Tab-separated table of C-alpha atoms in Angstrom:
chain	number	residue	atom	x	y	z
L	1	GLN	CA	-0.203	0.024	-0.217
L	2	LEU	CA	1.211	3.432	-0.945
L	3	VAL	CA	-0.031	6.385	1.413
L	4	GLU	CA	0.363	9.784	0.348
L	5	SER	CA	0.575	13.187	1.487
L	6	GLY	CA	0.771	16.433	1.111
L	7	GLY	CA	-0.508	18.504	-2.087
L	8	GLY	CA	-2.646	21.867	-1.309
L	9	VAL	CA	-3.454	24.824	-2.492
L	10	VAL	CA	-0.645	27.135	-3.733
L	11	GLN	CA	0.106	30.472	-5.518
L	12	ALA	CA	1.852	30.728	-8.871
L	13	GLY	CA	5.763	30.706	-7.703
L	14	GLY	CA	4.839	29.093	-5.206
L	15	SER	CA	6.267	25.477	-3.351
L	16	LEU	CA	4.787	22.221	-2.413
L	17	SER	CA	6.139	18.403	-1.185
L	18	LEU	CA	4.501	15.600	-1.870
L	19	SER	CA	5.510	12.769	0.261
L	20	CYS	CA	4.304	8.893	-0.037
L	21	GLN	CA	5.554	5.760	2.279
L	22	ALA	CA	4.683	2.141	1.036
L	23	SER	CA	3.256	0.185	3.780
L	24	GLY	CA	2.892	-3.587	3.967
L	25	SER	CA	4.582	-6.810	3.750
L	26	PHE	CA	7.206	-6.699	0.829
L	27	TYR	CA	10.495	-8.028	-0.420
L	28	SER	CA	11.814	-4.887	-2.253
L	29	ILE	CA	11.031	-1.523	-3.784
L	30	THR	CA	13.198	-0.752	-7.074
L	31	VAL	CA	11.836	2.228	-8.654
L	32	MET	CA	9.359	4.687	-7.167
L	33	GLY	CA	7.942	7.807	-8.688
L	34	TRP	CA	5.630	9.919	-9.222
L	35	TYR	CA	2.786	10.460	-12.422
L	36	ARG	CA	0.288	13.414	-12.463
L	37	GLN	CA	-2.825	13.983	-14.288
L	38	ALA	CA	-4.579	16.953	-15.811
L	39	PRO	CA	-8.462	17.242	-15.815
L	40	GLY	CA	-9.187	16.032	-19.752
L	41	LYS	CA	-5.320	14.666	-20.344
L	42	GLN	CA	-3.533	11.365	-19.589
L	43	ARG	CA	-1.067	9.961	-17.148
L	44	GLU	CA	1.970	11.536	-17.216
L	45	LEU	CA	5.646	10.935	-15.814
L	46	VAL	CA	6.757	13.201	-13.398
L	47	SER	CA	9.666	12.177	-11.874
L	48	VAL	CA	11.172	8.906	-10.886
L	49	ILE	CA	14.208	7.485	-8.442
L	50	SER	CA	16.100	4.479	-8.355
L	51	ALA	CA	16.821	2.408	-5.601
L	52	SER	CA	20.466	3.470	-6.369
L	53	GLN	CA	18.920	6.892	-5.913
L	54	ASN	CA	19.290	8.099	-9.531
L	55	PRO	CA	16.804	10.074	-10.251
L	56	SER	CA	14.865	11.050	-13.902
L	57	TYR	CA	12.752	14.087	-14.505
L	58	ALA	CA	9.651	14.891	-17.126
L	59	ASP	CA	11.137	17.856	-19.263
L	60	SER	CA	8.159	20.144	-18.143
L	61	VAL	CA	9.650	19.929	-14.777
L	62	LYS	CA	13.429	20.043	-14.749
L	63	GLY	CA	14.717	22.548	-12.910
L	64	ARG	CA	11.733	22.797	-10.761
L	65	PHE	CA	11.066	19.326	-8.693
L	66	THR	CA	13.353	17.356	-7.194
L	67	ILE	CA	12.725	13.857	-6.246
L	68	SER	CA	13.996	11.961	-3.317
L	69	ARG	CA	13.841	8.675	-1.644
L	70	ASP	CA	14.708	7.244	1.859
L	71	ASN	CA	14.941	3.433	1.523
L	72	ALA	CA	15.035	3.223	5.121
L	73	LYS	CA	11.473	4.169	5.546
L	74	ASN	CA	10.124	3.139	2.126
L	75	THR	CA	9.320	6.673	1.458
L	76	VAL	CA	9.781	9.230	-1.522
L	77	TYR	CA	9.401	12.954	-1.739
L	78	LEU	CA	8.704	15.209	-4.593
L	79	ARG	CA	9.498	18.869	-3.872
L	80	MET	CA	8.076	21.518	-6.096
L	81	ASN	CA	8.956	24.956	-6.516
L	82	SER	CA	7.983	27.491	-9.311
L	83	LEU	CA	4.904	25.726	-9.440
L	84	LYS	CA	2.856	27.164	-12.447
L	85	PRO	CA	-1.011	26.855	-12.707
L	86	GLU	CA	-0.294	23.797	-15.489
L	87	ASP	CA	1.703	22.255	-12.966
L	88	THR	CA	-2.653	21.863	-11.443
L	89	ALA	CA	-3.337	17.881	-11.251
L	90	VAL	CA	-3.627	14.847	-9.508
L	91	TYR	CA	-0.389	13.812	-8.343
L	92	TYR	CA	-0.075	10.109	-8.266
L	93	CYS	CA	2.886	7.822	-6.398
L	94	THR	CA	4.182	4.544	-8.278
L	95	ALA	CA	6.377	2.249	-6.684
L	96	ASP	CA	7.825	-1.458	-8.055
L	97	ILE	CA	6.701	-3.224	-5.642
L	98	ALA	CA	8.063	-7.838	-5.273
L	99	VAL	CA	5.506	-8.910	-2.267
L	100	THR	CA	6.942	-11.739	0.050
L	101	GLY	CA	7.476	-14.821	-0.783
L	102	SER	CA	7.911	-13.308	-4.708
L	103	ALA	CA	10.687	-12.310	-6.881
L	104	GLU	CA	8.477	-10.070	-9.915
L	105	HIS	CA	8.040	-6.682	-8.762
L	106	LEU	CA	4.766	-4.919	-9.827
L	107	PRO	CA	3.619	-0.961	-9.990
L	108	HIS	CA	1.581	-0.222	-6.944
L	109	TRP	CA	-0.916	3.428	-7.309
L	110	GLY	CA	-1.420	5.468	-4.580
L	111	GLN	CA	-4.681	7.147	-4.114
L	112	GLY	CA	-3.492	10.807	-5.783
L	113	THR	CA	-2.928	13.828	-4.061
L	114	GLN	CA	-4.698	16.976	-5.780
L	115	VAL	CA	-2.064	19.794	-5.910
L	116	THR	CA	-3.799	23.279	-7.319
L	117	VAL	CA	-2.231	26.364	-8.616
L	118	SER	CA	-3.435	29.491	-9.072
L	119	SER	CA	-1.889	32.505	-11.246
């Protein structure tokens, strides 16, 4: 289970932070990250980070968003700076998790958290 926190409403140029913790019985987690979905649009990649702390970002958020993770806490974070109205979306946490007793890593999703940036 992925439990997200953070999000909310902020003015353009402001900052917000998201966090997502994996809980339950699992063997390992590889990639963790964030996707987002704006109204009427497809879900899109925002940023992901490997277990060895290698991040990647969508071009639209490079230089403004920073992803990090704490492997000991099974938690991934997203710091969002210089927010724009076009960043408004529901942000979903994702993680590739192998549950206890299985070697296969499958994608899991959080419930989503709303980020609204007003102009």
